Short mmCIF file of C-alpha atoms and ligand atoms in Angstrom, two decimals:
data_model
loop_
_atom_site.label_atom_id
_atom_site.label_comp_id
_atom_site.label_asym_id
_atom_site.label_seq_id
_atom_site.Cartn_x
_atom_site.Cartn_y
_atom_site.Cartn_z
CA MET C 1 127.30 128.96 94.23
CA ALA C 2 126.77 126.31 97.28
CA ASP C 3 123.70 125.69 97.20
CA PHE C 4 123.55 122.63 98.90
CA ILE C 5 123.44 121.07 101.96
CA LEU C 6 124.85 117.52 102.34
CA VAL C 7 123.45 116.22 105.48
CA LEU C 8 124.76 112.65 106.32
CA ASP C 9 122.10 110.22 107.29
CA GLU C 10 123.98 107.13 109.16
CA GLY C 11 120.81 104.66 110.10
CA THR C 12 121.55 101.57 111.50
CA THR C 13 120.89 99.20 108.11
CA SER C 14 121.75 102.25 105.83
CA THR C 15 123.69 105.29 105.07
CA ARG C 16 122.77 108.15 103.26
CA ALA C 17 123.88 111.34 101.54
CA MET C 18 121.36 113.58 100.33
CA LEU C 19 121.11 117.42 99.10
CA PHE C 20 119.30 119.96 100.24
CA ASP C 21 118.36 123.42 99.33
CA ARG C 22 117.68 126.43 101.10
CA ASP C 23 114.16 125.88 100.56
CA GLY C 24 114.39 122.46 102.40
CA THR C 25 113.94 119.99 98.86
CA CYS C 26 115.55 117.18 99.23
CA HIS C 27 117.63 117.43 95.11
CA ASP C 28 119.44 113.96 95.37
CA SER C 29 120.03 110.88 97.93
CA GLU C 30 122.33 108.16 97.60
CA SER C 31 122.11 105.51 99.94
CA ARG C 32 124.25 102.00 100.79
CA PRO C 33 122.45 99.43 103.21
CA LEU C 34 125.33 98.47 106.50
CA ASP C 35 126.03 94.74 107.36
CA GLN C 36 124.40 94.25 110.42
CA HIS C 37 126.48 91.33 112.94
CA TYR C 38 125.09 89.11 115.18
CA PRO C 39 128.24 86.78 117.00
CA ARG C 40 125.37 85.72 118.97
CA ALA C 41 122.28 86.08 120.71
CA GLY C 42 121.63 88.88 121.96
CA TRP C 43 124.95 91.09 120.41
CA VAL C 44 124.67 93.17 117.34
CA GLU C 45 127.80 95.17 115.73
CA HIS C 46 128.83 97.45 113.24
CA ASP C 47 132.14 97.86 111.27
CA ALA C 48 132.80 101.34 112.07
CA ALA C 49 135.19 100.94 108.93
CA GLN C 50 132.19 100.03 106.94
CA ILE C 51 130.48 103.25 108.19
CA TRP C 52 133.24 105.31 106.99
CA LYS C 53 133.65 103.60 103.97
CA ARG C 54 130.23 103.58 102.57
CA THR C 55 129.30 107.43 103.80
CA LEU C 56 132.47 108.32 101.62
CA GLU C 57 131.38 106.77 98.09
CA CYS C 58 127.37 107.82 98.60
CA GLY C 59 128.08 111.42 99.90
CA ARG C 60 130.46 111.55 96.14
CA THR C 61 128.58 110.48 94.42
CA VAL C 62 125.80 113.26 95.12
CA VAL C 63 128.62 115.67 95.69
CA ASP C 64 129.60 114.66 92.01
CA ARG C 65 126.57 114.86 90.62
CA ALA C 66 126.02 117.92 91.35
CA GLY C 67 129.05 119.60 90.64
CA GLY C 68 131.49 119.23 92.76
CA ALA C 69 132.24 120.46 96.82
CA ASP C 70 132.07 124.38 95.74
CA ARG C 71 128.05 123.59 95.11
CA ILE C 72 127.95 122.80 99.28
CA ALA C 73 127.84 125.16 102.13
CA ALA C 74 127.82 122.33 104.85
CA ILE C 75 127.41 119.64 105.94
CA GLY C 76 124.78 118.06 108.75
CA ILE C 77 125.29 114.33 110.34
CA ALA C 78 122.27 113.20 112.01
CA ASN C 79 123.08 109.60 112.66
CA GLN C 80 122.02 105.89 115.02
CA ARG C 81 122.57 106.89 118.85
CA GLU C 82 123.69 104.68 121.33
CA THR C 83 126.11 102.95 118.96
CA VAL C 84 130.05 103.37 119.67
CA VAL C 85 133.33 103.00 118.18
CA PHE C 86 136.65 101.98 119.46
CA TRP C 87 139.37 103.40 117.43
CA SER C 88 143.56 104.50 117.17
CA ARG C 89 144.06 108.16 117.53
CA ARG C 90 147.34 107.36 116.05
CA THR C 91 145.92 104.74 113.02
CA GLY C 92 142.04 106.43 113.00
CA GLU C 93 141.10 102.51 112.59
CA PRO C 94 139.24 100.74 114.24
CA LEU C 95 140.18 98.77 117.44
CA ALA C 96 137.13 96.69 117.97
CA PRO C 97 133.21 96.29 116.62
CA ALA C 98 131.21 98.77 117.15
CA ILE C 99 128.65 97.54 119.86
CA VAL C 100 124.96 98.81 118.39
CA TRP C 101 122.34 100.34 119.88
CA GLN C 102 119.66 97.17 119.82
CA ASP C 103 122.97 94.99 121.47
CA ARG C 104 122.22 93.11 124.80
CA ARG C 105 125.13 91.94 125.97
CA SER C 106 125.76 94.21 128.85
CA ALA C 107 122.00 93.49 130.81
CA ASP C 108 124.39 91.57 133.87
CA LEU C 109 125.88 94.96 133.86
CA CYS C 110 123.21 96.68 134.32
CA ARG C 111 121.78 94.09 136.69
CA ARG C 112 124.02 94.31 138.96
CA LEU C 113 124.46 98.42 139.41
CA ARG C 114 120.80 98.15 139.50
CA ASP C 115 121.15 95.26 142.69
CA ARG C 116 123.40 98.18 143.93
CA GLY C 117 120.98 100.74 144.36
CA GLU C 118 122.33 102.79 141.02
CA GLU C 119 119.49 103.53 139.39
CA ALA C 120 117.86 106.56 141.36
CA GLY C 121 120.99 108.24 141.31
CA VAL C 122 122.18 107.50 137.76
CA GLN C 123 118.71 108.81 136.47
CA ALA C 124 118.90 111.94 138.71
CA ARG C 125 122.57 112.96 136.52
CA THR C 126 121.40 111.50 133.01
CA GLY C 127 118.02 111.28 132.71
CA LEU C 128 118.44 107.54 131.65
CA LEU C 129 117.57 103.98 133.61
CA LEU C 130 120.62 101.26 133.42
CA ASP C 131 119.80 99.93 130.31
CA PRO C 132 122.18 97.91 127.70
CA TYR C 133 120.53 100.14 124.96
CA PHE C 134 122.98 103.05 126.85
CA SER C 135 126.90 103.24 125.59
CA GLY C 136 128.27 103.57 128.82
CA THR C 137 127.58 100.39 129.49
CA LYS C 138 128.47 98.56 125.91
CA ILE C 139 132.24 100.99 127.03
CA ALA C 140 132.15 99.46 130.22
CA TRP C 141 131.89 96.37 128.93
CA ALA C 142 134.14 96.37 125.91
CA LEU C 143 136.77 97.95 128.76
CA GLU C 144 136.40 94.44 130.67
CA HIS C 145 136.29 92.00 127.79
CA TRP C 146 138.34 93.41 125.18
CA PRO C 147 142.29 93.41 126.10
CA GLU C 148 142.99 95.55 123.19
CA LEU C 149 141.68 98.70 124.00
CA LYS C 150 142.55 98.52 128.03
CA ALA C 151 146.42 98.23 126.04
CA ALA C 152 146.11 100.91 123.64
CA GLY C 153 146.18 103.42 126.57
CA ASP C 154 146.29 107.21 125.66
CA ASP C 155 145.24 106.21 121.90
CA LEU C 156 142.22 104.81 122.02
CA ALA C 157 139.84 107.21 121.33
CA ILE C 158 135.98 106.44 121.99
CA GLY C 159 132.65 108.10 120.43
CA THR C 160 129.44 107.59 118.80
CA VAL C 161 128.84 108.01 115.05
CA GLU C 162 128.53 110.72 114.51
CA SER C 163 132.33 111.45 116.34
CA TRP C 164 133.71 108.77 114.51
CA LEU C 165 132.63 109.47 111.18
CA VAL C 166 133.84 113.93 112.60
CA TRP C 167 136.78 112.30 113.50
CA LYS C 168 137.66 110.88 110.17
CA LEU C 169 136.33 113.48 107.82
CA THR C 170 138.32 116.40 109.38
CA GLY C 171 141.35 113.65 110.10
CA GLY C 172 141.32 114.32 114.10
CA GLU C 173 139.04 116.26 115.76
CA HIS C 174 137.36 114.38 118.43
CA LEU C 175 134.21 115.75 119.71
CA THR C 176 130.70 114.73 119.60
CA ASP C 177 127.17 116.60 120.30
CA ALA C 178 125.40 117.07 122.91
CA SER C 179 122.74 115.52 121.84
CA ASN C 180 124.26 112.19 121.26
CA ALA C 181 126.69 112.41 124.56
CA ALA C 182 123.20 112.90 126.62
CA ARG C 183 122.38 109.30 125.47
CA THR C 184 125.69 107.54 126.90
CA LEU C 185 125.38 107.61 130.81
CA LEU C 186 128.41 109.72 130.74
CA MET C 187 126.37 113.45 130.74
CA GLY C 188 125.05 115.25 133.23
CA LEU C 189 121.97 116.39 131.69
CA GLY C 190 122.46 119.56 133.52
CA THR C 191 125.49 120.04 133.10
CA GLY C 192 126.08 119.90 129.50
CA GLN C 193 129.54 118.29 130.38
CA TRP C 194 131.42 114.45 131.06
CA ASP C 195 129.69 113.64 135.20
CA ASP C 196 133.49 112.59 136.35
CA GLY C 197 131.09 110.16 139.38
CA LEU C 198 129.62 108.56 135.96
CA VAL C 199 132.44 108.16 134.54
CA ASP C 200 134.42 106.74 136.85
CA LEU C 201 131.02 104.46 137.57
CA PHE C 202 131.49 102.15 134.06
CA GLY C 203 135.48 102.57 134.47
CA VAL C 204 136.24 105.48 131.38
CA PRO C 205 139.28 106.55 130.85
CA ARG C 206 138.42 110.18 130.96
CA ALA C 207 141.38 110.85 128.63
CA ALA C 208 139.41 108.40 125.58
CA LEU C 209 136.24 110.34 125.36
CA PRO C 210 135.49 113.24 122.99
CA ARG C 211 135.43 117.48 123.54
CA ILE C 212 131.27 117.83 123.89
CA THR C 213 129.77 120.66 121.55
CA ASP C 214 126.57 122.71 120.54
CA ASN C 215 124.69 120.93 117.83
CA ALA C 216 125.40 123.70 115.55
CA GLY C 217 128.53 126.03 115.14
CA ASP C 218 132.34 125.44 113.50
CA PHE C 219 133.02 121.34 113.85
CA GLY C 220 135.88 121.49 111.42
CA THR C 221 136.24 121.36 108.04
CA THR C 222 136.55 118.48 105.34
CA ASP C 223 138.16 117.92 102.18
CA ALA C 224 137.05 114.17 101.62
CA PHE C 225 134.41 115.21 98.95
CA GLY C 226 136.96 117.15 96.83
CA GLY C 227 136.84 120.35 97.96
CA SER C 228 137.29 122.16 101.45
CA ILE C 229 133.32 122.07 103.33
CA PRO C 230 132.23 122.90 106.90
CA ILE C 231 130.49 120.80 109.07
CA THR C 232 128.45 122.54 110.75
CA GLY C 233 125.76 120.55 112.03
CA LEU C 234 125.28 117.76 114.47
CA ALA C 235 122.71 115.57 116.14
CA GLY C 236 121.17 111.93 117.01
CA ASP C 237 118.59 110.82 114.33
CA GLN C 238 115.25 111.52 117.47
CA GLN C 239 117.09 114.57 117.59
CA ALA C 240 117.44 115.49 114.55
CA ALA C 241 113.90 114.06 113.52
CA THR C 242 112.18 116.39 116.25
CA ILE C 243 113.86 119.40 115.10
CA GLY C 244 112.74 118.42 111.65
CA GLN C 245 109.37 117.99 112.36
CA ALA C 246 109.91 122.05 113.46
CA CYS C 247 109.30 121.22 117.25
CA LEU C 248 111.14 124.32 118.89
CA ASP C 249 108.13 125.34 120.96
CA ARG C 250 107.66 123.68 124.71
CA GLY C 251 104.72 121.16 124.52
CA THR C 252 105.05 120.23 120.84
CA VAL C 253 105.72 117.02 120.11
CA LYS C 254 106.84 113.84 117.26
CA ALA C 255 106.48 110.53 116.86
CA THR C 256 108.47 108.58 114.12
CA TYR C 257 107.44 104.69 113.42
CA GLY C 258 110.75 103.04 111.38
CA THR C 259 112.32 99.86 113.10
CA GLY C 260 111.47 101.15 116.22
CA ALA C 261 109.15 103.67 117.65
CA PHE C 262 110.37 106.74 118.65
CA VAL C 263 108.08 109.76 120.79
CA LEU C 264 110.11 113.03 121.93
CA ALA C 265 108.11 116.61 123.89
CA ASN C 266 109.98 119.65 124.02
CA CYS C 267 110.24 120.67 127.04
CA GLY C 268 112.27 123.80 126.90
CA ALA C 269 115.52 124.82 129.01
CA VAL C 270 114.56 122.63 132.18
CA PRO C 271 115.71 118.79 132.49
CA PRO C 272 112.31 117.86 132.80
CA THR C 273 111.91 114.27 135.88
CA SER C 274 109.97 111.50 134.96
CA ARG C 275 108.21 109.23 137.55
CA HIS C 276 106.82 107.42 134.90
CA ARG C 277 109.98 105.85 133.09
CA LEU C 278 110.36 107.96 130.23
CA LEU C 279 113.56 109.32 129.56
CA SER C 280 115.13 112.48 129.68
CA THR C 281 117.15 114.01 127.18
CA VAL C 282 119.02 116.68 125.54
CA LEU C 283 117.27 117.94 122.74
CA TRP C 284 119.27 120.17 121.28
CA GLN C 285 122.45 122.75 122.49
CA LEU C 286 123.09 125.53 120.71
CA GLY C 287 124.92 128.84 122.42
CA GLY C 288 125.89 126.40 125.23
CA ARG C 289 122.04 126.56 126.18
CA ARG C 290 120.06 123.20 126.27
CA THR C 291 116.63 122.74 125.26
CA TYR C 292 115.42 119.29 126.14
CA ALA C 293 112.51 116.63 125.93
CA LEU C 294 111.01 113.85 127.18
CA GLU C 295 111.33 110.75 125.43
CA GLY C 296 109.84 107.52 124.86
CA SER C 297 111.26 104.96 122.84
CA VAL C 298 108.80 101.38 121.31
CA PHE C 299 111.50 98.88 120.51
CA VAL C 300 108.94 97.49 118.40
CA ALA C 301 106.91 99.12 115.29
CA GLY C 302 108.18 98.65 111.39
CA SER C 303 109.60 95.74 111.99
CA LEU C 304 106.77 94.09 113.42
CA MET C 305 105.45 94.10 109.98
CA GLN C 306 108.81 92.85 108.67
CA TRP C 307 108.34 89.96 111.00
CA LEU C 308 104.74 89.54 109.56
CA ARG C 309 106.37 89.66 105.86
CA ASP C 310 109.47 86.96 106.73
CA SER C 311 108.88 84.97 109.54
CA LEU C 312 104.90 84.69 109.54
CA LYS C 313 105.02 85.17 105.79
CA LEU C 314 101.28 86.92 105.96
CA ILE C 315 102.10 89.59 104.20
CA GLU C 316 104.77 90.00 100.92
CA ARG C 317 104.73 93.69 101.41
CA ALA C 318 104.74 95.64 104.43
CA ASP C 319 102.08 98.35 102.64
CA GLU C 320 100.65 95.56 101.82
CA SER C 321 98.94 95.83 106.03
CA GLU C 322 96.58 98.77 104.67
CA GLY C 323 94.86 97.31 102.89
CA LEU C 324 94.31 93.82 104.95
CA ALA C 325 93.51 96.17 108.29
CA ARG C 326 90.96 98.19 105.82
CA SER C 327 89.07 94.46 104.83
CA VAL C 328 87.68 93.70 108.24
CA GLU C 329 85.64 95.92 109.60
CA ASP C 330 87.27 95.68 113.70
CA ASN C 331 89.80 93.90 115.12
CA GLY C 332 87.42 90.84 115.91
CA GLY C 333 88.40 90.84 119.39
CA VAL C 334 92.35 90.21 118.07
CA TYR C 335 95.06 92.30 120.26
CA CYS C 336 98.73 92.21 119.53
CA VAL C 337 101.50 93.02 122.30
CA PRO C 338 104.71 92.89 120.05
CA ALA C 339 107.13 91.85 122.78
CA LEU C 340 109.43 90.79 120.58
CA ALA C 341 112.94 91.98 122.03
CA GLY C 342 111.44 93.04 125.42
CA ILE C 343 108.47 95.62 125.95
CA GLY C 344 110.42 99.81 125.79
CA ALA C 345 108.66 102.79 127.71
CA PRO C 346 106.91 103.23 129.74
CA TRP C 347 107.42 98.96 130.65
CA TRP C 348 110.97 98.38 130.12
CA GLU C 349 110.63 94.78 130.99
CA ALA C 350 113.96 93.30 128.86
CA GLU C 351 112.26 89.82 129.49
CA ALA C 352 108.22 90.21 128.36
CA ARG C 353 107.89 88.03 124.84
CA ALA C 354 104.68 89.26 122.42
CA ALA C 355 101.73 88.00 122.56
CA LEU C 356 98.96 87.58 119.92
CA THR C 357 94.65 87.14 122.09
CA GLY C 358 91.78 86.86 121.81
CA MET C 359 91.65 84.38 118.57
CA SER C 360 89.25 82.02 117.52
CA PHE C 361 87.95 80.16 114.06
CA SER C 362 86.29 83.17 112.64
CA THR C 363 89.96 85.25 113.49
CA THR C 364 92.07 85.93 109.69
CA ARG C 365 94.43 86.98 108.53
CA ALA C 366 93.38 90.22 108.12
CA HIS C 367 92.57 90.38 111.63
CA VAL C 368 95.84 89.72 112.70
CA VAL C 369 97.54 91.97 110.80
CA ARG C 370 94.74 94.41 111.84
CA ALA C 371 95.59 93.60 115.02
CA CYS C 372 99.55 94.23 114.89
CA LEU C 373 98.86 97.45 113.13
CA GLU C 374 96.75 99.38 115.59
CA SER C 375 99.20 98.00 118.39
CA MET C 376 101.30 100.91 117.13
CA ALA C 377 98.62 103.11 118.06
CA HIS C 378 97.81 101.34 121.42
CA GLN C 379 101.71 101.38 123.03
CA THR C 380 101.39 105.45 121.43
CA HIS C 381 98.41 105.85 123.95
CA ASP C 382 100.22 104.07 126.91
CA LEU C 383 103.23 106.48 126.39
CA GLN C 384 100.53 109.32 125.88
CA THR C 385 99.16 108.86 129.50
CA ALA C 386 103.02 108.43 130.57
CA PHE C 387 103.94 111.60 128.91
CA ALA C 388 100.52 113.49 130.75
CA ALA C 389 101.59 111.83 133.83
CA ASP C 390 104.98 113.73 133.59
CA GLY C 391 103.15 116.66 132.73
CA ALA C 392 103.67 117.06 129.09
CA ARG C 393 100.43 116.24 128.11
CA TRP C 394 100.13 116.54 123.99
CA SER C 395 98.00 118.67 122.15
CA CYS C 396 98.51 117.55 118.33
CA LEU C 397 101.10 115.05 116.97
CA ARG C 398 103.63 115.24 114.39
CA ILE C 399 103.94 111.79 113.06
CA ASP C 400 107.17 110.54 110.47
CA GLY C 401 109.22 107.12 109.18
CA GLY C 402 108.61 104.33 107.17
CA MET C 403 105.21 103.31 108.60
CA VAL C 404 103.65 106.20 108.33
CA ALA C 405 102.71 105.86 105.16
CA ASN C 406 100.35 103.98 105.70
CA ASP C 407 97.26 106.27 106.91
CA TRP C 408 94.53 103.77 107.77
CA MET C 409 97.75 103.40 111.09
CA ALA C 410 97.81 107.37 110.88
CA GLN C 411 93.98 108.02 111.45
CA ASP C 412 94.30 105.09 113.53
CA LEU C 413 96.45 107.03 116.12
CA ALA C 414 94.48 109.92 115.35
CA ASP C 415 91.43 108.07 116.62
CA MET C 416 93.07 106.01 119.43
CA LEU C 417 94.91 109.26 120.80
CA ASP C 418 91.61 111.27 120.56
CA LEU C 419 94.64 113.99 118.74
CA GLU C 420 95.04 115.72 115.76
CA VAL C 421 97.61 113.67 114.15
CA GLU C 422 100.27 116.28 111.88
CA ARG C 423 102.30 113.91 108.86
CA PRO C 424 104.58 116.10 106.63
CA GLY C 425 104.68 115.75 102.81
CA PHE C 426 108.36 115.53 103.09
CA ALA C 427 108.66 112.41 106.05
CA GLU C 428 112.29 112.38 105.88
CA THR C 429 112.05 114.64 108.79
CA THR C 430 115.55 113.06 110.74
CA ALA C 431 117.36 114.17 107.95
CA LEU C 432 116.15 117.36 106.84
CA GLY C 433 116.71 118.33 111.49
CA ALA C 434 120.17 117.88 110.63
CA ALA C 435 119.55 120.18 107.23
CA MET C 436 118.48 122.69 109.11
CA LEU C 437 120.95 122.65 112.37
CA ALA C 438 124.07 122.87 109.48
CA GLY C 439 122.07 125.71 108.03
CA LEU C 440 121.38 127.59 111.20
CA GLY C 441 125.63 126.49 111.57
CA CYS C 442 126.97 128.24 108.33
CA GLY C 443 124.40 130.98 108.75
CA TRP C 444 122.08 130.05 105.84
CA PHE C 445 119.72 131.27 109.02
CA LYS C 446 119.73 133.26 112.39
CA ASP C 447 117.93 130.72 114.55
CA LEU C 448 116.57 127.72 113.96
CA SER C 449 112.31 129.11 113.03
CA GLU C 450 113.55 130.54 110.32
CA ALA C 451 115.06 127.13 109.30
CA ALA C 452 112.10 125.73 110.34
CA ALA C 453 110.75 127.18 106.66
CA MET C 454 112.70 124.03 105.51
CA ARG C 455 109.69 121.97 106.72
CA GLY C 456 106.56 122.39 104.29
CA ALA C 457 102.70 121.44 104.56
CA ALA C 458 101.53 118.41 106.53
CA ASP C 459 98.51 116.42 106.22
CA ARG C 460 95.98 116.21 109.02
CA PHE C 461 94.03 113.81 110.99
CA LYS C 462 91.71 114.31 113.36
CA PRO C 463 89.67 111.94 115.33
CA ALA C 464 86.83 109.94 113.65
CA ILE C 465 86.11 107.63 115.77
CA ASP C 466 83.42 107.13 118.13
CA ALA C 467 84.02 107.10 122.18
CA ASP C 468 82.58 103.90 123.34
CA ASP C 469 84.96 101.68 120.56
CA ARG C 470 88.08 103.58 121.65
CA ASP C 471 87.63 102.61 125.12
CA ARG C 472 86.93 99.61 124.01
CA ARG C 473 89.90 98.95 121.70
CA LEU C 474 92.31 100.79 124.99
CA ALA C 475 90.54 97.95 127.69
CA GLY C 476 91.48 95.10 125.23
CA TRP C 477 95.32 96.13 125.31
CA SER C 478 94.77 97.00 128.26
CA ALA C 479 94.12 93.76 129.95
CA ALA C 480 96.67 91.97 126.55
CA VAL C 481 99.40 94.02 128.27
CA ALA C 482 99.20 93.42 130.98
CA ALA C 483 99.33 89.72 131.26
CA VAL C 484 102.33 90.09 128.93
CA VAL C 485 104.26 92.33 131.33
CA SER C 486 102.54 89.78 134.33
CA ALA C 487 103.97 86.80 132.70
CA ALA C 488 107.63 88.13 132.13
CA ALA C 489 107.84 89.57 135.76
CA ARG C 490 106.83 86.82 137.22
P1 LIG U 501 114.63 102.66 109.65
O1 LIG U 501 114.71 104.33 109.45
O2 LIG U 501 114.53 102.26 110.97
O3 LIG U 501 114.98 101.83 108.92
P2 LIG U 501 112.27 103.47 108.29
O4 LIG U 501 111.60 104.92 109.01
O5 LIG U 501 112.68 103.63 106.96
O6 LIG U 501 112.87 102.72 109.45
O7 LIG U 501 110.48 102.55 107.91
C1 LIG U 501 110.82 101.40 107.54
C2 LIG U 501 110.03 100.59 108.14
O8 LIG U 501 108.48 100.98 107.96
C3 LIG U 501 109.53 99.09 108.03
O9 LIG U 501 109.93 98.37 109.29
C4 LIG U 501 108.67 98.94 107.06
O10 LIG U 501 108.66 97.07 107.17
C5 LIG U 501 108.20 99.35 107.98
N1 LIG U 501 106.48 100.19 106.79
C6 LIG U 501 106.54 100.85 105.33
N2 LIG U 501 106.16 100.76 104.63
C7 LIG U 501 105.26 100.67 106.04
C8 LIG U 501 103.20 100.51 105.25
N3 LIG U 501 102.56 100.94 104.34
N4 LIG U 501 102.77 100.35 106.53
C9 LIG U 501 103.67 99.90 107.67
N5 LIG U 501 105.10 99.55 107.71
C10 LIG U 501 105.55 100.03 106.82
#
């Protein structure tokens, strides 16, 4: 009896296989780390062959423990977005390293295109900005600098991570789902098809691109786990998390605080236009019809805790930050602007550098750690303002990701956003969203609303701060971030 959905959750630092039942209960999980390659400053690469190998190992382990492929109804994949893989159609082997979403090597190309006045047109067609973050600029760089890709001619296949895995799992299906395709800078947001003008702008051979599909459906079958299993759900990780948080109605919004932080608001059937440097993206496509989201991406979130731990050695473990934040009455006037890798939405200053401001002899380690944690709510507040200015006012924020295990931070978010914050008991919303999509694709559910029963109960945090204290905090943050942004612009 096929009781489970197998989810392949393809993160940046690890790959994981999980088994979900129809109620959304996770029965098993197995993960393996992925090697990060940093060949030069600002470059980040993965080995696509390793991604495949580790995926197989994790998948086989949980399928075997469940009693074999007959127990698996379908497979859902959620993946790190924007990372791009180049492989040979003939051999099915990678032709070059995978260029990871964090990689900045295409910064010069983006600058050149911006200087030529291309950004407004690109934004209008894709909902994105000319930033190295997005796959199209990485593909253009690779085609220019890696002659073996040009030489491959018709043998070259290009795709994001879910596309690569579907190819390997099925033995040659070349497709990508609309939520991933929407992050390439090559897809027309309104059409859901590759845009000829954009494909030409980035010099991408059209024949190397996959077919764009829905997020749930029949994407082929695999024998990789000891029996035939259909692949029926695919989504980029942030879109999967938004679905896993059951943000199915227009206006619902989630924020994931992992290595970085990503806020997505469901904007319904019409592609939103941001005038405040948010991204407009596909949330899902079902039956050929797309639902859209506005997105704000913060590059530094949990990685700030890692930096406090590994580089500054102010804490030994990330969860120590909670006790330290509680141990002082307030931030003591200290503010952290965590622009350790530039600053993302709504500022988008790649050259910005981090700052800790307002310190005196009375400043302690606890103040600094608290200021770092507070910067999560401050950055989210800036996004809340930008979303509201773009017509997407938040009425409740659903939070997830590794950082929100921190109760102090969850309450601080409610306080600073002046909003109810909801945290589901099961925090792996990315995997859950992929399971919901796969459950829909294999016929377990008739629609996403039915699939949303997989999301269980949630804790609620209500605003409890004095308005003057909130204003004082926001004024302190505004001054600190303005100094950082203006220093970068100089
Ligand atoms: P990702 O999916 O991006 O790998 P996760 O969602 O697993 O990230 O979150 C891990 C991040 O959360 C780490 O950067 C870690 O520093 C941070 N983190 C984990 N627990 C806590 C905590 N209790 N307080 C603050 N940060 C935390």
